[in-house]
Amino acid sequence: NAGVTQTPKFRVLKTGQSMTLLCAQDMNHEYMYWYRQDPGMGLRLIHYSVGEGTTAKGEVPDGYNVSRLKKQNFLLGLESAAPSQTSVYFCASSLQGPYEQYFGPGTRLTVT
Amino acid sequence: AQSVTQPDIHITVSEGASLELRCNYSYGATPYLFWYVQSPGQGLQLLLKYFSGDTLVQGIKGFEAEFKRNQSSFNLRKPSVHWSDAAEYFCAVGGYGGSQGNLIFGKGTKLSVKP
């Protein structure tokens, strides 16, 4: 039982490049989330999903897209990376929305 | 508006001393409350949670928290801090009353432990 896994762990992009972050969970959770964490800002919700095939915007969705084609996977895409997207990205999952969330180890992304 | 406030950005305590981290929330419905810990370079780990019942909840690593509805608070405590407790701590609130059911996180309190 791996819980929540994220790939890659680290990535460096040049401005304008694209990439996809993969999150996988093996707990059969309905809800999945993508957050970004910046110093002094806490966790900010980018997008979330309440089930397979659904996605919704969070607090800071601009510049990101997501997809949830399979229940266990939640993908976060950056179509044209900007230096402002330099951050640590965390994926999380929960059985239902109000319940505790389980977090992955994070992806550190640097955009130069 | 729903929100979580952690008034202390950074706290330093001596090893063996007691600890209390403050958390105040604003939520329109019955809140579900959580404390998470994040060690450097790691993801967030759930310390404890409150849904209902006994307002004093026990968590992992010797932590406890008390829900005080009349003060809208959910403070985290530990009677004797260990050097390994140095980390960042996040309080979160959720429930069925708003925020699409998602959790709302505070900005965190960083704990340093002096030898």
CSV table of C-alpha atoms in Angstrom, one decimal:
chain,number,residue,atom,x,y,z
A,1,ASN,CA,0.0,0.0,0.0
A,2,ALA,CA,2.0,3.0,-1.3
A,3,GLY,CA,-0.6,5.6,-0.4
A,4,VAL,CA,-0.1,8.7,-2.6
A,5,THR,CA,2.8,8.9,-5.0
A,6,GLN,CA,4.0,11.7,-7.2
A,7,THR,CA,6.3,11.8,-10.2
A,8,PRO,CA,8.7,13.4,-10.8
A,9,LYS,CA,10.3,14.5,-7.5
A,10,PHE,CA,12.2,17.3,-9.0
A,11,ARG,CA,12.1,19.2,-12.3
A,12,VAL,CA,13.7,22.2,-13.9
A,13,LEU,CA,11.9,23.9,-16.8
A,14,LYS,CA,12.7,26.8,-19.0
A,15,THR,CA,10.0,29.5,-19.5
A,16,GLY,CA,7.5,28.4,-22.0
A,17,GLN,CA,8.1,24.7,-21.7
A,18,SER,CA,5.3,22.3,-20.8
A,19,MET,CA,5.2,19.4,-18.4
A,20,THR,CA,2.8,17.1,-16.6
A,21,LEU,CA,2.9,16.0,-13.0
A,22,LEU,CA,1.4,12.6,-12.2
A,23,CYS,CA,-0.3,11.7,-8.9
A,24,ALA,CA,-1.4,8.2,-8.1
A,25,GLN,CA,-3.3,6.8,-5.1
A,26,ASP,CA,-4.1,3.2,-4.2
A,27,MET,CA,-6.6,3.9,-1.5
A,28,ASN,CA,-9.7,4.0,-3.7
A,29,HIS,CA,-10.3,7.6,-2.7
A,30,GLU,CA,-12.9,9.6,-4.6
A,31,TYR,CA,-11.4,13.0,-4.1
A,32,MET,CA,-8.0,14.2,-5.3
A,33,TYR,CA,-6.3,17.6,-5.0
A,34,TRP,CA,-3.4,19.6,-6.3
A,35,TYR,CA,-1.8,22.2,-4.1
A,36,ARG,CA,1.1,24.5,-4.4
A,37,GLN,CA,3.2,25.5,-1.4
A,38,ASP,CA,5.2,28.7,-1.4
A,39,PRO,CA,7.1,30.2,1.6
A,40,GLY,CA,4.7,32.2,3.9
A,41,MET,CA,1.7,31.3,1.7
A,42,GLY,CA,0.7,28.0,3.2
A,43,LEU,CA,-1.0,25.5,0.9
A,44,ARG,CA,-3.1,26.9,-2.0
A,45,LEU,CA,-5.5,24.7,-3.8
A,46,ILE,CA,-5.0,24.7,-7.6
A,47,HIS,CA,-7.6,22.2,-8.8
A,48,TYR,CA,-9.5,19.2,-7.4
A,49,SER,CA,-11.6,16.3,-8.5
A,50,VAL,CA,-14.6,14.7,-6.8
A,51,GLY,CA,-14.5,11.6,-8.9
A,52,GLU,CA,-13.3,10.0,-12.1
A,53,GLY,CA,-13.9,12.2,-15.1
A,54,THR,CA,-14.6,15.3,-13.0
A,55,THR,CA,-12.4,18.3,-12.2
A,56,ALA,CA,-13.0,21.7,-10.6
A,57,LYS,CA,-11.0,24.9,-10.0
A,58,GLY,CA,-9.5,25.8,-6.7
A,59,GLU,CA,-8.1,29.0,-5.4
A,60,VAL,CA,-5.2,29.5,-7.9
A,61,PRO,CA,-6.1,27.6,-11.2
A,62,ASP,CA,-4.7,30.0,-13.8
A,63,GLY,CA,-1.9,28.5,-15.9
A,64,TYR,CA,-2.7,24.9,-14.9
A,65,ASN,CA,-4.9,22.2,-16.3
A,66,VAL,CA,-5.9,18.8,-14.8
A,67,SER,CA,-7.4,15.5,-15.9
A,68,ARG,CA,-8.8,12.5,-14.0
A,69,LEU,CA,-9.3,9.8,-16.6
A,70,LYS,CA,-8.8,7.0,-14.1
A,71,LYS,CA,-10.0,7.1,-10.4
A,72,GLN,CA,-6.5,6.4,-9.1
A,73,ASN,CA,-4.7,9.1,-11.2
A,74,PHE,CA,-4.8,12.9,-11.2
A,75,LEU,CA,-2.6,14.8,-13.6
A,76,LEU,CA,-1.5,18.4,-13.4
A,77,GLY,CA,-0.3,20.1,-16.6
A,78,LEU,CA,1.5,23.3,-17.2
A,79,GLU,CA,1.1,24.2,-20.9
A,80,SER,CA,3.6,27.2,-20.9
A,81,ALA,CA,5.6,27.4,-17.7
A,82,ALA,CA,6.4,30.8,-16.1
A,83,PRO,CA,8.9,31.6,-13.3
A,84,SER,CA,5.9,32.4,-11.1
A,85,GLN,CA,5.1,28.7,-11.2
A,86,THR,CA,8.3,27.8,-9.4
A,87,SER,CA,7.0,26.1,-6.3
A,88,VAL,CA,6.6,22.8,-4.5
A,89,TYR,CA,3.5,20.9,-5.7
A,90,PHE,CA,1.6,18.5,-3.5
A,91,CYS,CA,-1.1,16.0,-4.4
A,92,ALA,CA,-3.5,14.7,-1.9
A,93,SER,CA,-6.5,12.4,-1.8
A,94,SER,CA,-9.4,11.8,0.6
A,95,LEU,CA,-12.3,9.4,0.9
A,96,GLN,CA,-14.7,12.4,0.7
A,97,GLY,CA,-14.3,16.1,0.7
A,98,PRO,CA,-14.6,17.0,4.4
A,99,TYR,CA,-12.5,14.2,5.6
A,100,GLU,CA,-8.8,13.9,6.2
A,101,GLN,CA,-6.5,14.2,3.2
A,102,TYR,CA,-3.5,12.1,2.6
A,103,PHE,CA,-0.5,13.8,0.9
A,104,GLY,CA,2.1,12.7,-1.5
A,105,PRO,CA,5.8,13.6,-1.0
A,106,GLY,CA,5.8,16.6,-3.3
A,107,THR,CA,7.4,17.7,-6.5
A,108,ARG,CA,9.8,20.6,-6.5
A,109,LEU,CA,9.5,22.6,-9.7
A,110,THR,CA,11.9,25.3,-10.8
A,111,VAL,CA,11.1,27.5,-13.9
A,112,THR,CA,14.0,29.6,-15.1
B,1,ALA,CA,-16.1,33.6,5.1
B,2,GLN,CA,-14.4,30.4,6.0
B,3,SER,CA,-10.9,30.8,7.3
B,4,VAL,CA,-8.2,29.3,9.5
B,5,THR,CA,-5.8,31.5,11.5
B,6,GLN,CA,-2.6,30.4,13.0
B,7,PRO,CA,-1.4,33.5,14.9
B,8,ASP,CA,2.2,32.4,15.4
B,9,ILE,CA,4.4,32.1,12.4
B,10,HIS,CA,7.4,30.8,14.3
B,11,ILE,CA,7.8,29.4,17.8
B,12,THR,CA,11.0,28.3,19.6
B,13,VAL,CA,10.8,26.0,22.6
B,14,SER,CA,13.4,24.2,24.7
B,15,GLU,CA,13.6,20.4,24.5
B,16,GLY,CA,11.5,19.0,27.3
B,17,ALA,CA,9.3,22.1,27.6
B,18,SER,CA,5.6,22.0,26.9
B,19,LEU,CA,4.1,23.3,23.7
B,20,GLU,CA,0.9,24.9,22.6
B,21,LEU,CA,0.2,25.9,19.0
B,22,ARG,CA,-2.8,28.1,18.4
B,23,CYS,CA,-5.5,27.7,15.8
B,24,ASN,CA,-8.6,29.7,15.3
B,25,TYR,CA,-11.2,29.1,12.7
B,26,SER,CA,-14.2,30.6,11.1
B,27,TYR,CA,-16.7,28.2,9.6
B,28,GLY,CA,-20.4,28.4,9.0
B,29,ALA,CA,-21.3,24.8,9.9
B,30,THR,CA,-20.1,22.1,12.3
B,31,PRO,CA,-16.4,21.9,11.6
B,32,TYR,CA,-14.2,19.0,11.1
B,33,LEU,CA,-10.8,19.9,12.4
B,34,PHE,CA,-7.3,18.6,11.7
B,35,TRP,CA,-3.7,19.1,12.5
B,36,TYR,CA,-0.9,18.2,10.1
B,37,VAL,CA,2.9,18.1,10.5
B,38,GLN,CA,5.4,18.7,7.8
B,39,SER,CA,9.0,17.8,8.3
B,40,PRO,CA,11.6,19.6,6.0
B,41,GLY,CA,11.4,18.3,2.4
B,42,GLN,CA,8.4,16.0,3.2
B,43,GLY,CA,4.7,15.9,2.6
B,44,LEU,CA,2.1,16.6,5.2
B,45,GLN,CA,1.3,13.9,7.8
B,46,LEU,CA,-2.0,13.8,9.7
B,47,LEU,CA,-1.4,14.2,13.5
B,48,LEU,CA,-5.0,14.1,14.7
B,49,LYS,CA,-8.6,15.0,13.8
B,50,TYR,CA,-11.8,16.0,15.4
B,51,PHE,CA,-15.2,15.2,14.0
B,52,SER,CA,-17.5,14.9,17.0
B,53,GLY,CA,-17.7,13.6,20.6
B,54,ASP,CA,-15.0,14.1,23.1
B,55,THR,CA,-13.5,17.6,22.6
B,56,LEU,CA,-10.0,16.5,23.7
B,57,VAL,CA,-8.5,14.3,21.0
B,58,GLN,CA,-5.3,12.3,21.1
B,59,GLY,CA,-3.0,12.0,18.1
B,60,ILE,CA,0.2,10.4,17.1
B,61,LYS,CA,3.6,11.3,18.5
B,62,GLY,CA,2.1,12.3,21.9
B,63,PHE,CA,0.2,15.3,20.6
B,64,GLU,CA,-3.3,16.2,21.7
B,65,ALA,CA,-5.7,19.0,20.7
B,66,GLU,CA,-8.8,20.5,22.3
B,67,PHE,CA,-11.8,21.8,20.5
B,68,LYS,CA,-13.4,24.8,22.1
B,69,ARG,CA,-16.6,25.7,20.2
B,70,ASN,CA,-17.2,28.9,22.1
B,71,GLN,CA,-13.7,30.2,21.3
B,72,SER,CA,-13.6,28.7,17.7
B,73,SER,CA,-10.3,27.2,18.6
B,74,PHE,CA,-8.5,23.9,18.2
B,75,ASN,CA,-5.1,24.3,19.8
B,76,LEU,CA,-2.4,21.6,19.6
B,77,ARG,CA,-0.5,20.7,22.7
B,78,LYS,CA,2.4,18.4,23.7
B,79,PRO,CA,3.6,18.1,27.4
B,80,SER,CA,7.3,17.6,26.6
B,81,VAL,CA,8.8,18.5,23.2
B,82,HIS,CA,11.5,16.4,21.6
B,83,TRP,CA,14.1,17.6,19.1
B,84,SER,CA,12.4,15.5,16.4
B,85,ASP,CA,9.3,17.6,16.8
B,86,ALA,CA,10.9,20.5,14.9
B,87,ALA,CA,8.8,20.9,11.8
B,88,GLU,CA,6.0,23.0,10.4
B,89,TYR,CA,2.5,22.5,11.7
B,90,PHE,CA,-0.7,23.2,9.8
B,91,CYS,CA,-4.3,23.4,11.2
B,92,ALA,CA,-7.2,22.7,8.8
B,93,VAL,CA,-11.0,22.9,8.9
B,94,GLY,CA,-13.5,21.2,6.7
B,95,GLY,CA,-17.1,20.1,6.8
B,96,TYR,CA,-20.3,19.9,4.8
B,97,GLY,CA,-21.3,23.5,5.3
B,98,GLY,CA,-19.1,25.2,2.6
B,99,SER,CA,-15.9,25.4,0.6
B,100,GLN,CA,-17.3,22.6,-1.6
B,101,GLY,CA,-16.4,20.3,1.3
B,102,ASN,CA,-12.7,21.0,0.8
B,103,LEU,CA,-10.3,21.6,3.6
B,104,ILE,CA,-9.1,25.1,4.4
B,105,PHE,CA,-5.6,25.2,5.7
B,106,GLY,CA,-3.9,27.8,7.9
B,107,LYS,CA,-0.6,29.3,6.8
B,108,GLY,CA,1.4,27.2,9.3
B,109,THR,CA,3.5,27.6,12.4
B,110,LYS,CA,7.2,26.7,12.3
B,111,LEU,CA,8.5,25.0,15.4
B,112,SER,CA,12.1,25.2,16.4
B,113,VAL,CA,13.5,23.2,19.3
B,114,LYS,CA,16.5,24.3,21.4
B,115,PRO,CA,18.7,21.7,22.9
